[in-house]
Structure formats: C-alpha cells, structure tokens
Coordinates of C-alpha atoms and ligand atoms in Angstrom, one line a residue:
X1 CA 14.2 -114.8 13.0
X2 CA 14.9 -117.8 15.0
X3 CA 11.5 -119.1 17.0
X4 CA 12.4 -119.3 20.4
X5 CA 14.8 -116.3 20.8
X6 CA 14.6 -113.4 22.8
X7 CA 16.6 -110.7 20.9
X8 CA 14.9 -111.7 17.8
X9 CA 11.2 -110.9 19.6
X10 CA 12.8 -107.7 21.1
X11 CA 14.1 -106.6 17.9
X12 CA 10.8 -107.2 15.7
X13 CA 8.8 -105.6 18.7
X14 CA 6.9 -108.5 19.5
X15 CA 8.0 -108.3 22.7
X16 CA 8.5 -104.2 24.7
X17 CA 11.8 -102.7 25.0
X18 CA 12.8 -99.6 25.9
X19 CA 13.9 -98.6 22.6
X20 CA 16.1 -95.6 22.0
X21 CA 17.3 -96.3 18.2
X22 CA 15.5 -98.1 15.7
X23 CA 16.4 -98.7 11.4
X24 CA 15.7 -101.4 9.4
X25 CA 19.0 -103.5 10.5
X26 CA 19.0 -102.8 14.4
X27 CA 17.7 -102.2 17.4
X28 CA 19.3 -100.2 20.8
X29 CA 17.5 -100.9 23.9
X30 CA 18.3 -99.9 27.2
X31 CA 19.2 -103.3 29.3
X32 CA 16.6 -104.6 32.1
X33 CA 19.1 -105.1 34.3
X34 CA 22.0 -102.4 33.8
X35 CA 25.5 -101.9 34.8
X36 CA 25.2 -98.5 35.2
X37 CA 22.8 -95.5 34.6
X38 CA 22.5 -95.8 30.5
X39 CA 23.6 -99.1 29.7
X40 CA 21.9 -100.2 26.5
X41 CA 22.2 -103.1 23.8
X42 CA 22.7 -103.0 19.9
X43 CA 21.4 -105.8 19.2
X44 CA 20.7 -106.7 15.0
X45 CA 17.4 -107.6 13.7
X46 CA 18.7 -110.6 11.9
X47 CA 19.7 -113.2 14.2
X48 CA 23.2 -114.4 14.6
X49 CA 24.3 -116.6 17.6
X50 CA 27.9 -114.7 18.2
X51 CA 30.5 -112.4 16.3
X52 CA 31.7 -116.0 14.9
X53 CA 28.6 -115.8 12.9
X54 CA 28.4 -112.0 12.1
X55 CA 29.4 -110.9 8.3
X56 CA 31.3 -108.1 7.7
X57 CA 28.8 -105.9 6.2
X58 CA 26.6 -106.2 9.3
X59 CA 29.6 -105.3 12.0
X60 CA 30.7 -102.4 10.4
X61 CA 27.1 -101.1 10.2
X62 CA 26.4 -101.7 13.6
X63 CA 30.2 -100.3 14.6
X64 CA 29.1 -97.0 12.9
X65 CA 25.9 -97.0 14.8
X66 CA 27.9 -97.7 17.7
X67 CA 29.9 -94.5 17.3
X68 CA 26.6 -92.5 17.2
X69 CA 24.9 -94.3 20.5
X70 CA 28.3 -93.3 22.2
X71 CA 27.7 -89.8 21.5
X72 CA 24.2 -89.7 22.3
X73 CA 25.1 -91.1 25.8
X74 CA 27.6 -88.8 26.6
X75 CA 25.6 -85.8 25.1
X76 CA 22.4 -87.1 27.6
X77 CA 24.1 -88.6 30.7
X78 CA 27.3 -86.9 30.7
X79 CA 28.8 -90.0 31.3
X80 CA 33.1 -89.7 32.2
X81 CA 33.9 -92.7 30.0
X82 CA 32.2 -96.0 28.0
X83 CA 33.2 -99.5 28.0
X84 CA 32.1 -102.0 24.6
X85 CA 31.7 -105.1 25.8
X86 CA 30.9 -107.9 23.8
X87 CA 30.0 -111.6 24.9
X88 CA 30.6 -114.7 22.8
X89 CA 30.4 -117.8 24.6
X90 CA 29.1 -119.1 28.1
X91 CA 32.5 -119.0 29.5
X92 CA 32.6 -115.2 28.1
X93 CA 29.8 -114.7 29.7
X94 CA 27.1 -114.7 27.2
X95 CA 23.6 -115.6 28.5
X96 CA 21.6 -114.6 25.0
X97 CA 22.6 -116.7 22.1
X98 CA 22.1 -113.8 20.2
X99 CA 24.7 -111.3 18.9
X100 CA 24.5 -107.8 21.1
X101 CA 27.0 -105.2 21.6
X102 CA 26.8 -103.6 25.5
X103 CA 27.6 -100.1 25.8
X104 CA 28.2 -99.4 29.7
X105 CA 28.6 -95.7 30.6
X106 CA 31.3 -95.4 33.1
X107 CA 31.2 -92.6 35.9
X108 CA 33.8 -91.4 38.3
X109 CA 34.3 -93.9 41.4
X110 CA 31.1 -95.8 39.7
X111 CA 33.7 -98.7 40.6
X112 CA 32.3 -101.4 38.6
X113 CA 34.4 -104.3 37.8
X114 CA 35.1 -104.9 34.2
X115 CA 39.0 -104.6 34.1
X116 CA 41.5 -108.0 34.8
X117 CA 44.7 -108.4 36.2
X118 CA 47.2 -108.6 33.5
X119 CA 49.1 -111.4 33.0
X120 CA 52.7 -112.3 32.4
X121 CA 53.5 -114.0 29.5
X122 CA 57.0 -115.6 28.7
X123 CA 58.8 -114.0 25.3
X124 CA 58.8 -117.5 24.0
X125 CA 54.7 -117.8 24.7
X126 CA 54.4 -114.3 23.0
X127 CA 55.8 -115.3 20.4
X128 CA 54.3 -118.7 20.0
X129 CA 50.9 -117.0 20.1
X130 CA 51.4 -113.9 17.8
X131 CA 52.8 -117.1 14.8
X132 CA 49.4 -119.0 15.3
X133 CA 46.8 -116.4 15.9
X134 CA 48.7 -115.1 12.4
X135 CA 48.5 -118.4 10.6
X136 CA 45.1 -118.7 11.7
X137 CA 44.2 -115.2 10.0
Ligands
AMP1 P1 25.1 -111.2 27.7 O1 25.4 -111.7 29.1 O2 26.3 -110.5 27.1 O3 24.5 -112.3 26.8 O4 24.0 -110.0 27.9 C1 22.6 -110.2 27.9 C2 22.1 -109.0 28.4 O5 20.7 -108.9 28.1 C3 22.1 -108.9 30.0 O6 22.9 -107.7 30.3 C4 20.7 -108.8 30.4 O7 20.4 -107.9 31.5 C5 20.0 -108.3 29.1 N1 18.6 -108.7 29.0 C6 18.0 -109.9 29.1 N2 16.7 -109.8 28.9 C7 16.4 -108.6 28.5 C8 15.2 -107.9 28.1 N3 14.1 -108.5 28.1 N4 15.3 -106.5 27.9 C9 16.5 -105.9 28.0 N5 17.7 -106.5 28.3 C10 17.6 -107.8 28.6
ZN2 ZN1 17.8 -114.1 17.6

C-alpha cells in the first residue's frame, strides 16, 4: 500500500468504486470516466507503479482473471468486440502510477479511436530491432 495513491485506496475500499469483482489479489471497477458502455479496470491490490514492476506470478493471475471479466462483459453487454489496453508511462498515456489493465467493450460504429496508422519500416530497421529487442530478452 503506498500512502498517497489512488488505486491502492480503491482497491482496499477506503475509497467507493463501483466494484464488479473482488479476491484477495484484485479489484475490477467500472472506470469514472469510460470509453464505452462497460469499461472497467483490474487493478491489483498490491501496488506496483507499471508492468516494469509486475512479477510474473501476479500478471498471469490477473491475465486469467482477465479472461473471466471478458466473458462476463460480453455475456451482460453483448458487446461486438474488447480492446486490453494497458498504460505504462506518461507518454503511454498513464495518468495513475499504479498498474491497471482497461478492458474497453467495443460496439459496432461505437467509432472510438484506439487503432494507429501503421508504419513502414525498412528491412534493415526490422532487422536491427528484432537483434536488440532479442539481446535484451
Ligand atoms: P490510465 O490513463 O491508463 O492511467 O488510466 C487511468 C484510468 O483511471 C482512467 O481511465 C480514469 O478514468 C480512471 N479513474 C481515475 N480515477 C478513478 C476513480 N476514482 N474510479 C474509477 N476510475 C478512475
Ligand atoms: Zn497503489
């Protein structure tokens, strides 16, 4: 629990959420201000700034949850699709410092933004990548 952080009130209940899932490692909230009808937050109850920090034990139990939550949303909402998004970083996009998986139910023509434009990468740059994203493995 660190002091003055927002996810780690939310997911002790110190401070209200609209709660859909609660265990003893996480919490799934619906997000105050949502993407789209259903978009909720796993967020876990120990804090951890970003995935950098995350251990493995603690992603995949919180990647299994996911798979559950995804099902529950399409079961309620009939939702036509679901986007996992995941923030690390201000230029990422990440506003709270503590680790939280999105899960955005998508609709037909909901027209929401979350793709990019691909770029186009020489074979050399490819290649230059693939070798030190590798090395760095
Ligand atoms: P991120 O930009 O990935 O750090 O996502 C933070 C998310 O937390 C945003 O989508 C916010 O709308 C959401 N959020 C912030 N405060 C609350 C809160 N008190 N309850 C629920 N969701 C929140
Ligand atoms: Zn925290």
């Amino acid at each position: 629990m660190k002091d003055d952080c927002l996810f780690c009130k939310i997911a002790k209940g110190d401070i209200p959420s609209a709660t859909i899932y609660e265990d003893r490692y996480f919490r799934v909230f619906l997000d105050v201000n949502p993407a789209s009808k259903g978009h909720c937050l796993i967020v876990p109850r120990e804090h951890f700034d970003n995935i950098y920090d995350l251990d493995g034990e603690t992603a995949g139990r919180l990647f299994a949850l996911a798979t559950g939550v995804a099902r529950a949303l399409r079961k309620a909402l009939s939702c036509d699709g679901l986007n996992l998004v995941q923030n690390n970083g201000k230029v990422a996009g990440q506003t709270v410092n503590h680790f939280h998986l999105h899960l955005i139910p998508r609709y037909e023509g909901d027209q929401l933004g979350l793709l990019w434009k691909a770029k186009h990468l020489k074979e050399e740059e490819m290649e230059e990548l693939r070798k030190k994203i590798k090395n760095a493995i």
